[in-house]
CSV table of C-alpha atoms in Angstrom, one decimal:
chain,number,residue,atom,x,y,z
A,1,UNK,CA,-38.3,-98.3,23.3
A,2,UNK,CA,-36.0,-96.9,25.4
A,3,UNK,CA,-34.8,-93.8,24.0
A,4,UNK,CA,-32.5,-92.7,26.7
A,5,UNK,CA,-30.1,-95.7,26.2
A,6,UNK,CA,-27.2,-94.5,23.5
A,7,UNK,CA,-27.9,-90.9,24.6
A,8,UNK,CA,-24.7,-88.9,24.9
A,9,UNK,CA,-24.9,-86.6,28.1
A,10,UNK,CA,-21.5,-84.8,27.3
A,11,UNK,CA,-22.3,-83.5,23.8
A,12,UNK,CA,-22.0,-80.3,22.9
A,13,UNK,CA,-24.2,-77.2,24.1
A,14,UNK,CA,-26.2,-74.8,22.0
A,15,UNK,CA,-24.0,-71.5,22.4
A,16,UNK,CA,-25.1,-68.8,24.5
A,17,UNK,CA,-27.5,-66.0,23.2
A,18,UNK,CA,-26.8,-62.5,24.0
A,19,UNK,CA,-28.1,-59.4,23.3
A,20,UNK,CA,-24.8,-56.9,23.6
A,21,UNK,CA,-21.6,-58.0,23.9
A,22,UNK,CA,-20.5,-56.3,27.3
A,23,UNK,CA,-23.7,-58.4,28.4
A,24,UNK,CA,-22.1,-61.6,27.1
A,25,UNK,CA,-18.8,-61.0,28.2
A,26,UNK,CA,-19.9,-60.2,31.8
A,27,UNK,CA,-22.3,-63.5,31.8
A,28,UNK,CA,-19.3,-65.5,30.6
A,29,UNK,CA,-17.3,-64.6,32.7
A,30,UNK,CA,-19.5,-64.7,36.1
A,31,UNK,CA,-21.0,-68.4,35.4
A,32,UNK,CA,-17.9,-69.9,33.5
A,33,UNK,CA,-14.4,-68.4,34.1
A,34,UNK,CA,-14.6,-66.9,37.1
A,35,UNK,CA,-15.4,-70.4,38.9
A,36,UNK,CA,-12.2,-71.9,38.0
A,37,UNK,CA,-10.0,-68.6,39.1
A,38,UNK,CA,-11.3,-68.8,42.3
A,39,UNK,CA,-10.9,-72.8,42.6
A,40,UNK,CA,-7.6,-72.2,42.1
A,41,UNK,CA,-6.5,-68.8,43.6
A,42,UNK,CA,-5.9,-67.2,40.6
A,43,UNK,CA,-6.4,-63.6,41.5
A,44,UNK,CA,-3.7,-64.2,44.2
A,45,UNK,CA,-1.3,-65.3,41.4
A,46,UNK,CA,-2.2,-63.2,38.6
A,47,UNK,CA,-4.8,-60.3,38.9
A,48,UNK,CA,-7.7,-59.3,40.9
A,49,UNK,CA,-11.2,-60.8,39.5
A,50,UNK,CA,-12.9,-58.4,37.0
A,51,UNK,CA,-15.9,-56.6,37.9
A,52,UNK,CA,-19.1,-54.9,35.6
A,53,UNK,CA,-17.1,-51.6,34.7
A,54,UNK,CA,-14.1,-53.8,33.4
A,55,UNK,CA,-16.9,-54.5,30.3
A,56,UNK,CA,-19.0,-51.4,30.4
A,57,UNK,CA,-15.5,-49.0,30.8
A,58,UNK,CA,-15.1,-46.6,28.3
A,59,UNK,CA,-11.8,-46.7,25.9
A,60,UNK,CA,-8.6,-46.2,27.6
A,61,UNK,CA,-5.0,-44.6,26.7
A,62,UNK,CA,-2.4,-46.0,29.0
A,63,UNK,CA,0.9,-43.8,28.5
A,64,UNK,CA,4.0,-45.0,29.8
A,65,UNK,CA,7.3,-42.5,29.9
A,66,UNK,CA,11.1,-43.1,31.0
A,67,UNK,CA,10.6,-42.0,34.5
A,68,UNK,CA,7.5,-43.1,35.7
A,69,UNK,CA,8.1,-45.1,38.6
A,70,UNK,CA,6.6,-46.2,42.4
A,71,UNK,CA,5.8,-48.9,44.0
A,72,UNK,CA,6.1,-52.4,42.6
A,73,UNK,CA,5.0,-50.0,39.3
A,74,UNK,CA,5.5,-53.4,36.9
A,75,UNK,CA,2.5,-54.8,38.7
A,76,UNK,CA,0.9,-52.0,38.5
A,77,UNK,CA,1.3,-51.8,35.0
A,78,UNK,CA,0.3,-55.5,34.3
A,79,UNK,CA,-3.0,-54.5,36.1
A,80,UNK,CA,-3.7,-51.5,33.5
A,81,UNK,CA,-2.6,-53.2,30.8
A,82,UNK,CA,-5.0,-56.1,30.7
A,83,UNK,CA,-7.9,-53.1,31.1
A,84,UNK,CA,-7.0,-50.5,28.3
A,85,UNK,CA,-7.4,-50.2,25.1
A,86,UNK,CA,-3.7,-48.5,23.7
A,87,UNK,CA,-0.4,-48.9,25.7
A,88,UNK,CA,1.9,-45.5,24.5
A,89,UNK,CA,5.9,-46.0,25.2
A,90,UNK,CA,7.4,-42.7,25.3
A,91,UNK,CA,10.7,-41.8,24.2
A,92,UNK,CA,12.9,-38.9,23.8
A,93,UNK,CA,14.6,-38.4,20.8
A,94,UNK,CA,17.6,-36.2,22.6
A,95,UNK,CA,18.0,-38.3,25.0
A,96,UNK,CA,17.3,-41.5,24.3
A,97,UNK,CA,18.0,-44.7,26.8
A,98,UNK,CA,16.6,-47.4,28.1
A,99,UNK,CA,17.1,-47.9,31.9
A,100,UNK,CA,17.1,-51.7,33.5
A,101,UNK,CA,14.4,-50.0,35.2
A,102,UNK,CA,12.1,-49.2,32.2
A,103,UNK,CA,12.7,-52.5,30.2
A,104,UNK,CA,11.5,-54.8,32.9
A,105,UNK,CA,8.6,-52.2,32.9
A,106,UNK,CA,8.2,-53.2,29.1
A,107,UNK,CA,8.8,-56.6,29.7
A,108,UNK,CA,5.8,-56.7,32.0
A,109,UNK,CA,3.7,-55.8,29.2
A,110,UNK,CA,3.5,-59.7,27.9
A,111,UNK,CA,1.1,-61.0,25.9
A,112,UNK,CA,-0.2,-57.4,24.9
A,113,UNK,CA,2.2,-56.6,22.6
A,114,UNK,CA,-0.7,-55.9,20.0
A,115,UNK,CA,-2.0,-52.7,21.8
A,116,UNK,CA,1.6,-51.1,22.1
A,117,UNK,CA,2.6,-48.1,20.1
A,118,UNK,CA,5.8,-46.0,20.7
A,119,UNK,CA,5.9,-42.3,20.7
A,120,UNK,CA,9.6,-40.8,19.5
A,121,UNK,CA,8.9,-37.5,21.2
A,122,UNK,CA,10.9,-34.0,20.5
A,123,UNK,CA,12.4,-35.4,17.6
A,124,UNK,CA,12.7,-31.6,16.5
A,125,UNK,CA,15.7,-31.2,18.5
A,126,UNK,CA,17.6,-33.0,16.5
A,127,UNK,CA,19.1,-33.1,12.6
A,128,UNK,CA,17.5,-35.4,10.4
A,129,UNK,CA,20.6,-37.8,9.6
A,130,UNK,CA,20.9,-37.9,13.7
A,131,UNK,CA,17.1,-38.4,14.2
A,132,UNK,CA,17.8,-41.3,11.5
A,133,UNK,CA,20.2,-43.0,13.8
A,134,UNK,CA,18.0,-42.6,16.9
A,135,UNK,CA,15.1,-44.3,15.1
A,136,UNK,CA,17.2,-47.5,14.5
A,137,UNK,CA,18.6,-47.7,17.7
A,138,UNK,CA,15.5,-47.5,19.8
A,139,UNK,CA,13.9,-50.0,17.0
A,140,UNK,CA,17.1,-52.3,17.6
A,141,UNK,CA,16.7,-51.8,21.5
A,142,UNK,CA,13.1,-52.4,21.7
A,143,UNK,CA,14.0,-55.4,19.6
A,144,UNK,CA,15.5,-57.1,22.2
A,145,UNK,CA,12.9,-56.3,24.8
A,146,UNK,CA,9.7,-57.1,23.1
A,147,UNK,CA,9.1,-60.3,21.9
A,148,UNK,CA,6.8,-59.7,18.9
A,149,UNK,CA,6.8,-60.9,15.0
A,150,UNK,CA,5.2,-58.1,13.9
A,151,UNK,CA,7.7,-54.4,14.5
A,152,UNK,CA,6.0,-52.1,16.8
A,153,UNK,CA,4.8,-48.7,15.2
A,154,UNK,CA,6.6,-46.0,16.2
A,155,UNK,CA,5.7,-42.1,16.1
A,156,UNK,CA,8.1,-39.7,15.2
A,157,UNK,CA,7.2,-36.3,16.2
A,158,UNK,CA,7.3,-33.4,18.6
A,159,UNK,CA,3.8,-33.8,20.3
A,160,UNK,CA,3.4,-30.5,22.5
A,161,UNK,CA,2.2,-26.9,21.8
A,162,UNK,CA,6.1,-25.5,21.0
A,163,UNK,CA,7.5,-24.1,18.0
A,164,UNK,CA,9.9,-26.3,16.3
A,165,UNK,CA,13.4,-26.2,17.3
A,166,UNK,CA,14.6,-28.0,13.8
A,167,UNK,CA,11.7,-27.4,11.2
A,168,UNK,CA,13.1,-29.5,8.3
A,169,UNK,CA,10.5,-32.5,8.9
A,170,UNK,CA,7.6,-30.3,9.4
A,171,UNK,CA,5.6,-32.6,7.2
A,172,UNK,CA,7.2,-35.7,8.5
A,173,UNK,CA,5.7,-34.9,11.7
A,174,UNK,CA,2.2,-33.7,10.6
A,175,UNK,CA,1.6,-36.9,9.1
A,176,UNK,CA,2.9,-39.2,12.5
A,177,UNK,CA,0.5,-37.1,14.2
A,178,UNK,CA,-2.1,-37.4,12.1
A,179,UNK,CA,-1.7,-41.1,12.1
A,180,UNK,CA,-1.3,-41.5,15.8
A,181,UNK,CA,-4.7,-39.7,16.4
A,182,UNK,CA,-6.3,-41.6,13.7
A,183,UNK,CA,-5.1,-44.7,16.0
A,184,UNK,CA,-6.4,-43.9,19.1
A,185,UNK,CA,-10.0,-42.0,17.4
A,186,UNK,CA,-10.4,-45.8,15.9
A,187,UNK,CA,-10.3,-46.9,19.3
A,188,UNK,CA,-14.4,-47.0,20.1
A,189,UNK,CA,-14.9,-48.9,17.2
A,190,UNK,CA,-12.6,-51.6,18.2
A,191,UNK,CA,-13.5,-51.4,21.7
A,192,UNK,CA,-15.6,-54.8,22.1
A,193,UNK,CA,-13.3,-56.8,20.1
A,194,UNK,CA,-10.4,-55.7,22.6
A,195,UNK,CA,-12.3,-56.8,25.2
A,196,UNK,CA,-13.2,-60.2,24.0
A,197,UNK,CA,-9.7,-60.6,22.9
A,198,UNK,CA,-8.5,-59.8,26.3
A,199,UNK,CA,-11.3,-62.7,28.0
A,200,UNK,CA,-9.9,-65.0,25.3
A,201,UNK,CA,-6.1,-64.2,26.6
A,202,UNK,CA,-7.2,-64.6,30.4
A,203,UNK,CA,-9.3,-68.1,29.3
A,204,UNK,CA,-6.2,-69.5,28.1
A,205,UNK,CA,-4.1,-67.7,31.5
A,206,UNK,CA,-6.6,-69.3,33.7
A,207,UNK,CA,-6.5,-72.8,32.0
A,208,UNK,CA,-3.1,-73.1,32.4
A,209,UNK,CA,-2.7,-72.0,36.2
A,210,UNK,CA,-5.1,-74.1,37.2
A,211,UNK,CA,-3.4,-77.1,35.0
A,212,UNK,CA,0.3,-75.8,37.6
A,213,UNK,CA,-2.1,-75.7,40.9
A,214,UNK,CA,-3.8,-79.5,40.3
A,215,UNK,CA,-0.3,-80.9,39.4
A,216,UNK,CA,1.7,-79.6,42.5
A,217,UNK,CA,-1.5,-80.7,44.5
A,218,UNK,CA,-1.4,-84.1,43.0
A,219,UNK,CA,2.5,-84.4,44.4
A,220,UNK,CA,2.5,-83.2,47.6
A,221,UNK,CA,2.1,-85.5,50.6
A,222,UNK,CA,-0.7,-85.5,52.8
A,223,UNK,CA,1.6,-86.4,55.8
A,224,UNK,CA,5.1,-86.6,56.4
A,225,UNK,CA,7.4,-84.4,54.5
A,226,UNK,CA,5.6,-81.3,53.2
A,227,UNK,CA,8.2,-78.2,53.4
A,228,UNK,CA,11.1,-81.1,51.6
A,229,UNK,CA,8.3,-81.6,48.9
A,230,UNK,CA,7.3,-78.5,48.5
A,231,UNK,CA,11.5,-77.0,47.8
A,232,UNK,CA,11.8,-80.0,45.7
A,233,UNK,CA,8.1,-79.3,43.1
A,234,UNK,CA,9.5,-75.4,43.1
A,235,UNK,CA,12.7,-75.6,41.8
A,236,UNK,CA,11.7,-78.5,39.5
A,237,UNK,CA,8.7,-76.2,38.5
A,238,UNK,CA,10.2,-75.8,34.6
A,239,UNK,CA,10.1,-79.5,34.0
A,240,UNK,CA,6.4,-79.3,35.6
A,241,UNK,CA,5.8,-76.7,32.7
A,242,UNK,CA,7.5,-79.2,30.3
A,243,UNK,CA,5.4,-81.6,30.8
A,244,UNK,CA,1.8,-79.7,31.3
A,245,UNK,CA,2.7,-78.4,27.8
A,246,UNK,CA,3.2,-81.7,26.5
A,247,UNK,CA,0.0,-83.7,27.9
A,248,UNK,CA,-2.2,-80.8,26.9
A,249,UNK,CA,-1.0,-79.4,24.0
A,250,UNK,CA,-0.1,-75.8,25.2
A,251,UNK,CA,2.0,-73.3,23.5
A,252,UNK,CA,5.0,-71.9,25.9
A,253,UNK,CA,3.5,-68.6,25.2
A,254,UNK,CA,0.8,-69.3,27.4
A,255,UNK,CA,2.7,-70.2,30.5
A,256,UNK,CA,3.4,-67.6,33.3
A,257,UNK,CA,7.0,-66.1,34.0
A,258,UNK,CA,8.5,-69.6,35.7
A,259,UNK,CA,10.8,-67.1,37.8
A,260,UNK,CA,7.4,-64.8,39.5
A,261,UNK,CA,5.7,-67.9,39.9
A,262,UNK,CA,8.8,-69.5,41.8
A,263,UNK,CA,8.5,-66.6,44.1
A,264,UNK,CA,4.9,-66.6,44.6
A,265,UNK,CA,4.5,-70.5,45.2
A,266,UNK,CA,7.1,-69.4,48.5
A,267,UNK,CA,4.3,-68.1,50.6
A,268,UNK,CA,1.6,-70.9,49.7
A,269,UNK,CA,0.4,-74.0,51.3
A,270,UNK,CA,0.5,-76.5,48.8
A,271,UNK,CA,-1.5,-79.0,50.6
A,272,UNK,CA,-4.3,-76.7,50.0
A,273,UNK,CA,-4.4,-76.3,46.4
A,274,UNK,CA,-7.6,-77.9,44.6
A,275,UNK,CA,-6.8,-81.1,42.4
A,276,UNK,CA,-7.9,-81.1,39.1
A,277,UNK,CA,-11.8,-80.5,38.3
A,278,UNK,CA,-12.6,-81.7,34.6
A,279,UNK,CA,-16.2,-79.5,34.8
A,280,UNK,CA,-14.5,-76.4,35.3
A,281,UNK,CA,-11.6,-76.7,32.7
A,282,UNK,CA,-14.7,-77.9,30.4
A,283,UNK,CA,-17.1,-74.7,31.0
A,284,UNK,CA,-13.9,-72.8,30.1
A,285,UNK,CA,-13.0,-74.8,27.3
A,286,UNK,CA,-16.9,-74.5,25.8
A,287,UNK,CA,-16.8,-71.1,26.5
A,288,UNK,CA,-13.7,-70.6,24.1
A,289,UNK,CA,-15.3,-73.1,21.6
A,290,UNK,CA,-19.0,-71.6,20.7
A,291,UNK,CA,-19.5,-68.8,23.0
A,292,UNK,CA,-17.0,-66.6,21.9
A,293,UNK,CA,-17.6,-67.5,18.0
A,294,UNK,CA,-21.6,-66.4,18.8
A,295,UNK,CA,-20.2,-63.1,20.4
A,296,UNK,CA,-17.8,-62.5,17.5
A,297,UNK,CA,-20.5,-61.9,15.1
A,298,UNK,CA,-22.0,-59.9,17.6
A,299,UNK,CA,-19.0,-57.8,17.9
A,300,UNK,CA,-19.2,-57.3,13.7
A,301,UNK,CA,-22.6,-55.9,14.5
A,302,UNK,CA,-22.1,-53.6,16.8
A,303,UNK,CA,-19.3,-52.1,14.6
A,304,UNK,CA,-21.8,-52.1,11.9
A,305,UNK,CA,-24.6,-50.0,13.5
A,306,UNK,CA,-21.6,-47.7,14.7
A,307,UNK,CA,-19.3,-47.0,12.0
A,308,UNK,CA,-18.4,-43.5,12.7
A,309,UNK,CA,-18.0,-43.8,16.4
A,310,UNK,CA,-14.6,-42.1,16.9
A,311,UNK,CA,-13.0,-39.6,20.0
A,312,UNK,CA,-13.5,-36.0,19.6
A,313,UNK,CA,-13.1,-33.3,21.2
A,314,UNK,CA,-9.1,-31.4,22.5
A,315,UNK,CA,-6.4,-32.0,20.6
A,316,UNK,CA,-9.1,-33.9,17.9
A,317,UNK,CA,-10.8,-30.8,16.8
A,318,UNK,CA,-9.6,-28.7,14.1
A,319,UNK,CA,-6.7,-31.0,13.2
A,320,UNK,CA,-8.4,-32.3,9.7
A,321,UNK,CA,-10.5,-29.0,8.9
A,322,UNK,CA,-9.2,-25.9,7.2
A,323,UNK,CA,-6.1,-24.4,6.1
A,324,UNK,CA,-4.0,-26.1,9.0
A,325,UNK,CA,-5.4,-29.8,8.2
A,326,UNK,CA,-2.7,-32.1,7.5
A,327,UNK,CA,-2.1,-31.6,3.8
A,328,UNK,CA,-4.3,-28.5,3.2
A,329,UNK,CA,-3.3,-26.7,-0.3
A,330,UNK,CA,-0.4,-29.3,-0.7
A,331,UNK,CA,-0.1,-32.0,-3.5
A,332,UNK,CA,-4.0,-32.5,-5.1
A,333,UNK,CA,-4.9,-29.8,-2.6
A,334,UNK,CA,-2.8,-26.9,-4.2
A,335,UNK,CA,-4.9,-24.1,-5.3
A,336,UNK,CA,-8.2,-25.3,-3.3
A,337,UNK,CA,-8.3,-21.1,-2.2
A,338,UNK,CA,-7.4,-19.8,-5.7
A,339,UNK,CA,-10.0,-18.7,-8.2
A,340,UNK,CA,-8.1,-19.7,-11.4
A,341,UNK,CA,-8.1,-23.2,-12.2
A,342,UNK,CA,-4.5,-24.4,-10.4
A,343,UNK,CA,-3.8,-26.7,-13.7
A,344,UNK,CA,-3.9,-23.5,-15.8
A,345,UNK,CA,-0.3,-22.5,-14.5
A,346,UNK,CA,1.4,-25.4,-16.8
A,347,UNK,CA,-1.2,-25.8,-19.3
A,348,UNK,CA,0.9,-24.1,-22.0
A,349,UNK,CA,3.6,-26.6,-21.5
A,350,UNK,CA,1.1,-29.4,-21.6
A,351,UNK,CA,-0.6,-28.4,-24.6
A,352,UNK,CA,2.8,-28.0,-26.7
A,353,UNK,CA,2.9,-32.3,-25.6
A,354,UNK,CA,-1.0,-32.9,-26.0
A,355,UNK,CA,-0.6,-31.2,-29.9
A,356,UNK,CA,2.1,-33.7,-31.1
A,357,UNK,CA,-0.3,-36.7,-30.1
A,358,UNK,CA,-2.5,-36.4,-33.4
A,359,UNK,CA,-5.2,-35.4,-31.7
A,360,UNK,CA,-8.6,-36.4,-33.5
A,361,UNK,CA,-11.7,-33.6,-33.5
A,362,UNK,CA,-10.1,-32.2,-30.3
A,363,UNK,CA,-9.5,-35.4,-28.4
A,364,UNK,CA,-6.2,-37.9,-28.5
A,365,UNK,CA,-7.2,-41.3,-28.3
A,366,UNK,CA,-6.3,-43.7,-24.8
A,367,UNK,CA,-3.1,-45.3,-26.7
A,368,UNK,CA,-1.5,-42.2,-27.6
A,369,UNK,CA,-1.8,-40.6,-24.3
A,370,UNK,CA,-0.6,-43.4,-22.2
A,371,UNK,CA,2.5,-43.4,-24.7
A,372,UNK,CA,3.0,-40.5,-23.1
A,373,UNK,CA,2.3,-40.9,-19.6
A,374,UNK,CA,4.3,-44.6,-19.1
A,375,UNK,CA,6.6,-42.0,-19.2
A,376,UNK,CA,6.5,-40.9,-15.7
A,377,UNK,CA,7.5,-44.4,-15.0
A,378,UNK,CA,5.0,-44.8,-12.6
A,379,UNK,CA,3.0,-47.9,-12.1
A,380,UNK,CA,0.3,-49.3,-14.1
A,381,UNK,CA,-2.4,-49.2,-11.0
A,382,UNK,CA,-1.0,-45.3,-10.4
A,383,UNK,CA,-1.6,-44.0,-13.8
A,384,UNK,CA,-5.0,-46.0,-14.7
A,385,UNK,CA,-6.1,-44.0,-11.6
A,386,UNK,CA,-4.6,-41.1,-12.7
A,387,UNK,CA,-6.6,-41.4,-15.7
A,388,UNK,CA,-10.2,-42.5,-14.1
A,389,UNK,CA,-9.8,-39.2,-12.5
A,390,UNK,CA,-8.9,-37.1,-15.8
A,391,UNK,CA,-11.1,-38.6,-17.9
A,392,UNK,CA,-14.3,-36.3,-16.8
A,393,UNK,CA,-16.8,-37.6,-19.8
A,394,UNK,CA,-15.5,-41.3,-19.1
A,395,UNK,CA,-15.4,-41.1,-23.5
A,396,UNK,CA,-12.3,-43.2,-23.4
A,397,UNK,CA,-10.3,-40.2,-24.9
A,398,UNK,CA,-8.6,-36.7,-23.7
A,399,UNK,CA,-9.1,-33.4,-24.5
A,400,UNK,CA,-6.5,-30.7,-24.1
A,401,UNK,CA,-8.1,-30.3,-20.2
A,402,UNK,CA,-8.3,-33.4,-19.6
A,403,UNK,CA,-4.6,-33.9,-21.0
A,404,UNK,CA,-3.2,-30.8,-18.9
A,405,UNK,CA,-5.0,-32.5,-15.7
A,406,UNK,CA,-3.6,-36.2,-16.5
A,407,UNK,CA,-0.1,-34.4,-16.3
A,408,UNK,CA,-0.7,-32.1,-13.2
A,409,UNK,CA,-2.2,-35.6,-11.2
A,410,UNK,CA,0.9,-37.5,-12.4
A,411,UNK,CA,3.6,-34.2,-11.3
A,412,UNK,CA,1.2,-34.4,-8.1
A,413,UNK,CA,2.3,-38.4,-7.1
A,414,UNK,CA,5.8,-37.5,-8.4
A,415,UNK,CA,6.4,-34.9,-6.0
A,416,UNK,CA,5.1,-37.7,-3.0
A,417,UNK,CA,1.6,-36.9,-2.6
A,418,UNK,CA,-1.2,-39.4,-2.7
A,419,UNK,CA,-3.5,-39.2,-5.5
A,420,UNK,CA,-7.1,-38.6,-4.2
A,421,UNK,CA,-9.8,-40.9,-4.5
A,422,UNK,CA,-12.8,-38.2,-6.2
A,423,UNK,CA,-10.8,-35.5,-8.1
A,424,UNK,CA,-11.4,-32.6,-6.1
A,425,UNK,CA,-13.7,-29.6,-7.2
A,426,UNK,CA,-10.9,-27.5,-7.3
A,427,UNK,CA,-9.2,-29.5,-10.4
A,428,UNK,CA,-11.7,-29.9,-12.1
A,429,UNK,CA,-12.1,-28.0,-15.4
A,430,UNK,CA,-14.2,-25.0,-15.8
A,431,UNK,CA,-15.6,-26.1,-18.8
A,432,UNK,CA,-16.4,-29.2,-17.4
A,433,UNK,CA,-17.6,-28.5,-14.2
A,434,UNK,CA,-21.7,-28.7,-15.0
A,435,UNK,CA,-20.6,-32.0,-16.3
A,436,UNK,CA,-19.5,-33.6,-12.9
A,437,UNK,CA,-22.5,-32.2,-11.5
């Protein structure tokens, strides 16, 4: 009769629906976080509010050296780290030391550990059993500094237009920078997930302050006593920590640095904090429930309808075309520019191996050829690939070509190369090239 009565007003809402995720992420922010940073002055505490471009802002490389310095720089810092996309430490490999200066520079970097990478520069100055050394001890160093479970990924190279001073780790070198630019060319791709990753981090930021601002509201007087009070809440302000953490089930992680927040709490008024407003901490705490889940899918789609959206342009041109590619006419590349078939070279030398196999019509069978190839002593997984590639006519058998082939791949991974994933057209017999067409 009266179907109101039993109703439960608080249950849970139907997520948001959005139709791009910078959209979502600006709505969510506007009509749910931002409310409870400015009930309880957290852009005085923490950071300014974010505005449109924070969401719409293109990919951004942050790049951090030894001597860059200025005013109050670690707030500075803390500022750009929470809006880009890559954080690059740079190092010197001749010189390497951390100042006091720099590692509270680092250490200002909390909580976005996960967008760090290091760059061991001009480590062509030095010998490789010296650049060994160096590489441990700024891993060892860095160690101490960042507080992460996972080891930061560091890129040894000498990253400018010079000719190298030491060239025995040439290819050493070509393949850090290869890698580092395939880091930062990924970045568009990952773009909206860094963002949402980064609301999620200031969610849980906010939450917490305003659990510190209700609590030290909640204990100061509202006559007699205030400044006695107010010494008294901020030197016992760990305990306060303590026990927030304990009522509400908060990692430690997720607290601000006790000793900043000491400092700042100095120049406030605590009578005129905001006590504790259950709607707020609930939109926030919705929000991080089923809004952020909806936009996650949404973030896989927008990867899915962009899959090849990378950086181009400078340093990225030319560095994975022609013969200066990382890799060109090395390992399965050898003899790309040659006429003759590369394999041909050591064919003879195969062919006296593939003749004492009993071959059958032409062809040795799979079990007498892998009673040769096992051995290379290579893996299983290495040398069924090895033969997926060398077996052109998939007929479950080799011929001589085929045999000579099998042997060049697996002298190929020997010699430290990585086995492609097509066998290129360049190793591929003439007689059976109309085939793999």
């Amino acid at each position: 009769m009266f179907s109101w009565l039993g109703t439960d007003d608080r249950r849970k809402k139907e997520p948001e629906v959005f139709q791009t995720v910078s959209d979502g992420l600006k709505k969510l922010y506007k009509t749910k976080l931002l409310p409870l940073e400015e009930s309880y002055k957290f852009h005085e505490f923490h950071s300014p509010a974010l505005e449109d471009a924070d969401f719409d802002n293109k990919p951004m490389v942050l790049l951090v050296g030894q001597y860059s310095t200025g005013y109050d720089f670690a707030a500075v810092l803390e500022w750009f780290a929470e809006r880009v996309d890559r954080i690059i430490l740079l190092f010197d490999a001749h010189k390497l030391d951390i100042s006091d200066e720099f590692s509270e520079v680092i250490k200002a970097l909390k909580n976005h550990e996960d967008k760090i990478r290091v760059v061991l520069n001009k480590a062509d100055q030095i010998e490789t059993q010296q650049l060994m050394r160096v590489y441990g001890a700024l891993m060892w160093s860095l160690g101490k500094i960042v507080n992460t479970p996972e080891v930061i990924r560091v890129y040894i190279g000498s990253f400018w237009s010079h000719p190298l001073l030491i060239p025995d780790n040439r290819k050493l070198f070509e393949a850090e920078e290869q890698d580092l630019f395939k880091d930062i060319q990924s970045l568009p791709r990952n773009a909206a997930l860094r963002k949402l990753n980064d609301l999620i981090k200031r969610a849980r930021l906010a939450k917490v302050h305003a659990y510190i601002i209700s609590s030290l509201k909640k204990e100061m007087p509202s006559v007699f006593g205030k400044e006695n009070k107010k010494k008294e809440l901020i030197g016992s302000l760990g305990d306060i920590y303590k026990r927030i953490e304990r009522e509400h089930q908060i990692s430690p992680g997720d607290f601000p640095n006790l000793k900043k927040m000491q400092d700042q709490l100095q120049d406030q008024d605590l009578t005129k904090f905001q006590p504790l407003k259950p709607k707020l901490l609930e939109a926030v705490e919705d929000m991080l429930a089923s809004d952020i889940a909806s936009l996650m899918v949404l973030v896989r789609q927008e990867e899915t309808q962009h899959p090849n959206s990378v950086v181009k342009g400078g340093a990225f041109d030319g560095t994975l075309n022609g013969p200066f590619g990382h890799g060109y006419g090395e390992g399965a590349g050898e003899g790309i520019d040659e006429a003759e078939w590369v394999v041909a070279r050591d064919k003879p030398a195969y062919d006296e191996i593939f003749y004492t196999l009993s071959p059958v019509n032409g062809k040795v069978t799979g079990a007498n050829a892998k009673k040769e190839m096992v051995k290379s002593k290579l893996p299983n997984t290495v040398l069924g690939k090895i033969w997926k590639l060398a077996d052109i006519d998939k007929d479950g058998m080799l011929d001589d070509e085929e045999f000579a082939l099998a042997n060049h791949l697996i002298k190929v991974k020997l010699e430290g190369h990585e086995l492609p994933s097509e066998l290129p057209a360049h190793l591929i017999p003439p007689s059976k090239r109309k085939i793999s067409e």
